[in-house]
Amino acid sequence: MQQYIIGNWKMNGTKAEAQKLATGFLSRIQKANRPLPHIVLCPSYPYLVPVIEILKDSPIEVGGQDAHFEKSGAFTGDVSVTQLADVGCKYVIVGHSERRHYHQESSSIIRKKIEASMKLGLRPILCIGESIEERKAGKALNVVASQLISDLPDSFTPHDLLIAYEPLWAIGSGHVPTLEEVEEIMGLMKHELSARISGSALVPTLYGGSVNAQNAPDLLALPHVDGLLVGGVSLKLDEFWEVINASQR
Ligand code: PGA
């Protein structure tokens, strides 16, 4: 499977910075002389349209960082999956730990977001992962397996979905699990998915949490890692480009 490198810009930057980054990635893509992975950029809402405008004729795709599952309505401050699709987004991050933590998002809400996105052809990137306490208590595998059960809808087509394993303690911390730990969890995710749905090998499983240019090559060489979800480093043109170039397939 062609790998995925997804940049989650979070609540960062200005319109001018977003445009500069998008233009920078576009010019690197145009000069690239090797096969590239799928590249997806996820700016904050106000910068989606300017970034989509810049990237519209390029292979780089754009995603939202979250969305409301209702099509429209009295939900002040929210943006719907329908609106994301309307402006040209192809992906949406769902269930990021920052949404679960700061916005108390439950599995039932996450599941509705996944269902609503899939209906519109917007591919959800479901984020799951354990806390440091859960990891220390030896519960990481159980937590990830139960999140898969509680967050995913009962039925879905495998190629509509991506799943990112992002241990909470690795996000923005500079700490990354060992390659063995990543591979163990990714293997479990593949196994759980195959028990659940036929064609599950089509679901890309990504790693996220303190990815940088140094650790990307080893992570991307792991057999079960189909890509990376990158936060901080995706705002740095040169380093993110190195991450993209570390893709193996
Ligand atoms: P990070 O964030 O790469 O800055 O650790 C990853 C994420 O939250 O998706």
CSV table of C-alpha atoms and ligand atoms in Angstrom, one decimal:
chain,number,residue,atom,x,y,z
A,1,MET,CA,0.0,0.0,0.0
A,2,GLN,CA,1.2,3.5,-0.8
A,3,GLN,CA,2.0,5.2,2.5
A,4,TYR,CA,0.3,8.3,3.9
A,5,ILE,CA,2.1,11.3,5.4
A,6,ILE,CA,-0.5,13.5,7.1
A,7,GLY,CA,0.3,17.0,8.6
A,8,ASN,CA,-1.9,18.2,11.4
A,9,TRP,CA,-1.2,21.9,11.8
A,10,LYS,CA,-3.5,22.2,14.8
A,11,MET,CA,-4.4,25.7,15.9
A,12,ASN,CA,-1.2,27.3,14.5
A,13,GLY,CA,-0.1,30.0,12.1
A,14,THR,CA,-1.6,32.8,10.2
A,15,LYS,CA,-3.2,32.9,6.8
A,16,ALA,CA,0.1,34.1,5.2
A,17,GLU,CA,2.0,31.3,6.9
A,18,ALA,CA,-0.5,28.7,5.8
A,19,GLN,CA,-0.3,29.9,2.2
A,20,LYS,CA,3.5,30.0,2.4
A,21,LEU,CA,3.7,26.4,3.6
A,22,ALA,CA,1.2,25.2,1.0
A,23,THR,CA,3.1,26.9,-1.8
A,24,GLY,CA,6.4,25.5,-0.4
A,25,PHE,CA,5.1,21.9,-0.5
A,26,LEU,CA,3.6,22.5,-3.9
A,27,SER,CA,6.9,23.6,-5.4
A,28,ARG,CA,8.8,20.6,-3.8
A,29,ILE,CA,6.2,18.2,-5.2
A,30,GLN,CA,6.6,19.7,-8.7
A,31,LYS,CA,10.4,19.1,-8.5
A,32,ALA,CA,10.2,15.7,-6.9
A,33,ASN,CA,11.9,13.0,-8.8
A,34,ARG,CA,10.8,9.9,-6.9
A,35,PRO,CA,7.4,8.3,-6.2
A,36,LEU,CA,5.7,10.1,-3.3
A,37,PRO,CA,3.3,8.9,-0.7
A,38,HIS,CA,-0.2,10.2,-0.3
A,39,ILE,CA,0.3,13.6,1.3
A,40,VAL,CA,-2.6,15.3,3.3
A,41,LEU,CA,-2.4,18.7,5.0
A,42,CYS,CA,-4.9,19.6,7.7
A,43,PRO,CA,-4.9,23.4,8.4
A,44,SER,CA,-7.2,25.1,10.8
A,45,TYR,CA,-10.7,26.0,9.5
A,46,PRO,CA,-10.1,29.6,8.3
A,47,TYR,CA,-7.1,28.4,6.2
A,48,LEU,CA,-8.7,25.4,4.5
A,49,VAL,CA,-10.0,27.4,1.5
A,50,PRO,CA,-6.8,29.4,0.8
A,51,VAL,CA,-4.8,26.2,1.1
A,52,ILE,CA,-7.1,24.2,-1.1
A,53,GLU,CA,-6.9,26.9,-3.7
A,54,ILE,CA,-3.1,26.7,-3.8
A,55,LEU,CA,-3.1,22.8,-4.0
A,56,LYS,CA,-6.1,22.3,-6.2
A,57,ASP,CA,-4.2,20.9,-9.2
A,58,SER,CA,-1.7,19.0,-7.2
A,59,PRO,CA,-1.6,15.5,-5.7
A,60,ILE,CA,-1.6,17.0,-2.2
A,61,GLU,CA,-5.0,16.6,-0.5
A,62,VAL,CA,-6.5,18.6,2.3
A,63,GLY,CA,-8.4,17.5,5.4
A,64,GLY,CA,-10.2,19.1,8.4
A,65,GLN,CA,-9.0,18.6,12.0
A,66,ASP,CA,-12.5,17.8,13.2
A,67,ALA,CA,-16.1,18.2,12.2
A,68,HIS,CA,-19.6,18.1,13.6
A,69,PHE,CA,-21.7,15.0,12.5
A,70,GLU,CA,-24.9,17.0,11.8
A,71,LYS,CA,-25.2,18.4,8.3
A,72,SER,CA,-26.2,21.9,9.5
A,73,GLY,CA,-28.1,23.5,12.4
A,74,ALA,CA,-27.8,25.6,15.5
A,75,PHE,CA,-24.3,24.5,16.6
A,76,THR,CA,-22.5,27.8,17.2
A,77,GLY,CA,-18.8,27.5,16.5
A,78,ASP,CA,-18.9,24.1,14.9
A,79,VAL,CA,-18.2,23.1,11.3
A,80,SER,CA,-20.0,20.2,9.7
A,81,VAL,CA,-18.6,17.3,7.7
A,82,THR,CA,-20.8,18.5,4.9
A,83,GLN,CA,-19.2,21.9,4.9
A,84,LEU,CA,-15.7,20.4,4.9
A,85,ALA,CA,-16.7,18.3,1.9
A,86,ASP,CA,-18.3,21.3,0.2
A,87,VAL,CA,-15.0,23.3,0.3
A,88,GLY,CA,-13.0,20.4,-1.1
A,89,CYS,CA,-11.6,18.5,1.9
A,90,LYS,CA,-11.1,14.8,1.3
A,91,TYR,CA,-10.2,13.7,4.8
A,92,VAL,CA,-11.1,14.6,8.4
A,93,ILE,CA,-9.3,13.8,11.6
A,94,VAL,CA,-11.7,12.3,14.1
A,95,GLY,CA,-11.2,11.5,17.8
A,96,HIS,CA,-7.9,13.2,18.2
A,97,SER,CA,-6.9,13.0,21.9
A,98,GLU,CA,-7.0,16.8,22.1
A,99,ARG,CA,-10.6,16.7,21.1
A,100,ARG,CA,-11.4,13.8,23.5
A,101,HIS,CA,-9.6,15.7,26.3
A,102,TYR,CA,-10.5,19.4,25.8
A,103,HIS,CA,-13.9,18.8,24.3
A,104,GLN,CA,-15.0,15.7,26.2
A,105,GLU,CA,-15.7,13.8,23.0
A,106,SER,CA,-17.1,10.4,23.7
A,107,SER,CA,-16.9,7.2,21.6
A,108,SER,CA,-20.6,7.6,20.6
A,109,ILE,CA,-19.9,11.1,19.2
A,110,ILE,CA,-16.7,9.9,17.4
A,111,ARG,CA,-18.7,7.1,15.9
A,112,LYS,CA,-21.3,9.5,14.6
A,113,LYS,CA,-18.6,11.7,13.1
A,114,ILE,CA,-17.1,8.7,11.3
A,115,GLU,CA,-20.5,7.6,10.0
A,116,ALA,CA,-21.4,11.1,8.8
A,117,SER,CA,-18.0,11.5,7.1
A,118,MET,CA,-18.1,8.2,5.3
A,119,LYS,CA,-21.6,9.0,3.9
A,120,LEU,CA,-20.1,12.0,2.2
A,121,GLY,CA,-17.0,10.3,0.9
A,122,LEU,CA,-14.8,12.2,3.3
A,123,ARG,CA,-12.3,9.7,4.7
A,124,PRO,CA,-12.0,9.9,8.5
A,125,ILE,CA,-8.7,9.4,10.2
A,126,LEU,CA,-9.6,7.9,13.5
A,127,CYS,CA,-7.0,8.6,16.3
A,128,ILE,CA,-6.7,6.1,19.2
A,129,GLY,CA,-4.0,5.6,21.8
A,130,GLU,CA,-3.3,5.0,25.5
A,131,SER,CA,-2.3,7.3,28.3
A,132,ILE,CA,1.0,7.0,30.1
A,133,GLU,CA,-0.8,5.5,33.2
A,134,GLU,CA,-2.4,2.9,30.9
A,135,ARG,CA,0.9,2.0,29.3
A,136,LYS,CA,2.7,1.7,32.7
A,137,ALA,CA,-0.1,-0.6,33.9
A,138,GLY,CA,0.4,-2.9,30.9
A,139,LYS,CA,-3.0,-2.0,29.5
A,140,ALA,CA,-2.0,-0.4,26.2
A,141,LEU,CA,-3.1,-3.3,24.0
A,142,ASN,CA,-6.4,-3.6,25.8
A,143,VAL,CA,-7.1,0.2,25.6
A,144,VAL,CA,-6.4,0.3,21.8
A,145,ALA,CA,-8.5,-2.8,21.2
A,146,SER,CA,-11.5,-1.5,23.1
A,147,GLN,CA,-11.3,2.0,21.4
A,148,LEU,CA,-11.5,0.2,18.1
A,149,ILE,CA,-14.6,-1.6,19.2
A,150,SER,CA,-16.3,1.5,20.7
A,151,ASP,CA,-15.3,4.1,18.1
A,152,LEU,CA,-15.9,2.3,14.9
A,153,PRO,CA,-19.4,2.0,13.3
A,154,ASP,CA,-20.9,-1.5,13.0
A,155,SER,CA,-20.3,-1.5,9.3
A,156,PHE,CA,-18.1,0.4,7.0
A,157,THR,CA,-16.1,-0.1,3.8
A,158,PRO,CA,-12.4,-0.5,4.7
A,159,HIS,CA,-11.0,1.9,2.0
A,160,ASP,CA,-13.1,4.7,3.5
A,161,LEU,CA,-11.1,4.7,6.8
A,162,LEU,CA,-7.7,5.4,8.2
A,163,ILE,CA,-6.6,4.7,11.7
A,164,ALA,CA,-3.8,6.5,13.5
A,165,TYR,CA,-2.2,5.0,16.7
A,166,GLU,CA,-1.2,8.1,18.7
A,167,PRO,CA,-0.1,7.3,22.3
A,168,LEU,CA,-1.1,10.3,24.3
A,169,TRP,CA,2.2,10.5,26.1
A,170,ALA,CA,4.0,10.7,22.7
A,171,ILE,CA,2.1,13.6,21.4
A,172,GLY,CA,4.2,16.8,21.4
A,173,SER,CA,6.5,15.3,24.1
A,174,GLY,CA,9.6,14.2,22.2
A,175,HIS,CA,9.0,10.7,23.6
A,176,VAL,CA,8.3,7.9,21.0
A,177,PRO,CA,7.5,4.3,21.8
A,178,THR,CA,10.2,1.7,20.8
A,179,LEU,CA,9.8,0.3,17.3
A,180,GLU,CA,8.8,-3.0,18.9
A,181,GLU,CA,6.0,-1.3,20.8
A,182,VAL,CA,4.7,0.5,17.7
A,183,GLU,CA,4.8,-2.7,15.7
A,184,GLU,CA,3.1,-4.7,18.5
A,185,ILE,CA,0.2,-2.2,18.6
A,186,MET,CA,-0.1,-1.8,14.9
A,187,GLY,CA,-0.2,-5.6,14.5
A,188,LEU,CA,-2.9,-5.8,17.1
A,189,MET,CA,-4.9,-3.1,15.2
A,190,LYS,CA,-4.6,-5.1,12.0
A,191,HIS,CA,-5.6,-8.2,13.8
A,192,GLU,CA,-8.7,-6.6,15.4
A,193,LEU,CA,-9.8,-5.1,12.1
A,194,SER,CA,-9.5,-8.4,10.3
A,195,ALA,CA,-11.7,-10.0,12.9
A,196,ARG,CA,-14.2,-7.3,12.4
A,197,ILE,CA,-14.4,-6.7,8.6
A,198,SER,CA,-13.4,-8.3,5.4
A,199,GLY,CA,-11.0,-6.4,3.3
A,200,SER,CA,-9.5,-4.9,6.4
A,201,ALA,CA,-6.0,-5.0,4.9
A,202,LEU,CA,-7.2,-1.9,3.0
A,203,VAL,CA,-7.4,0.2,6.1
A,204,PRO,CA,-4.1,2.2,6.4
A,205,THR,CA,-2.8,2.1,9.9
A,206,LEU,CA,-0.6,5.1,10.8
A,207,TYR,CA,1.6,6.1,13.7
A,208,GLY,CA,1.6,9.6,15.3
A,209,GLY,CA,3.3,11.3,18.2
A,210,SER,CA,6.6,13.2,18.1
A,211,VAL,CA,7.4,12.1,14.6
A,212,ASN,CA,10.5,13.9,13.2
A,213,ALA,CA,13.0,13.6,10.4
A,214,GLN,CA,15.2,11.4,12.5
A,215,ASN,CA,12.7,8.8,13.6
A,216,ALA,CA,10.5,8.8,10.4
A,217,PRO,CA,12.7,6.4,8.4
A,218,ASP,CA,12.7,3.7,11.0
A,219,LEU,CA,8.9,4.1,11.7
A,220,LEU,CA,8.1,4.0,8.0
A,221,ALA,CA,10.1,0.9,7.5
A,222,LEU,CA,7.9,-1.1,10.0
A,223,PRO,CA,5.8,-3.6,8.1
A,224,HIS,CA,2.5,-2.6,9.8
A,225,VAL,CA,3.1,1.2,9.5
A,226,ASP,CA,1.2,2.5,6.5
A,227,GLY,CA,2.1,6.1,7.2
A,228,LEU,CA,2.5,8.9,9.8
A,229,LEU,CA,0.3,11.6,11.4
A,230,VAL,CA,2.6,14.5,12.1
A,231,GLY,CA,1.9,17.5,14.3
A,232,GLY,CA,4.6,20.0,15.1
A,233,VAL,CA,7.1,19.0,12.4
A,234,SER,CA,4.4,19.4,9.7
A,235,LEU,CA,4.7,23.1,10.2
A,236,LYS,CA,8.4,23.0,9.2
A,237,LEU,CA,8.7,22.9,5.5
A,238,ASP,CA,12.2,21.4,5.2
A,239,GLU,CA,11.8,18.8,8.0
A,240,PHE,CA,8.4,17.7,6.9
A,241,TRP,CA,9.7,17.3,3.4
A,242,GLU,CA,12.4,15.0,4.8
A,243,VAL,CA,9.6,13.0,6.6
A,244,ILE,CA,7.7,12.7,3.3
A,245,ASN,CA,10.9,11.5,1.5
A,246,ALA,CA,11.4,8.8,4.2
A,247,SER,CA,8.3,7.0,2.9
A,248,GLN,CA,9.1,3.5,1.7
A,249,ARG,CA,6.2,2.8,-0.6
B,1,PGA,P1,3.1,15.8,17.3
B,1,PGA,O1,1.6,15.7,17.2
B,1,PGA,O2,3.7,15.3,16.1
B,1,PGA,O3,3.4,17.3,17.5
B,1,PGA,O4,3.5,15.0,18.5
B,1,PGA,C1,0.9,14.6,16.6
B,1,PGA,C2,-0.5,14.7,16.7
B,1,PGA,O5,-1.1,15.2,17.6
B,1,PGA,O6,-1.3,14.4,15.7
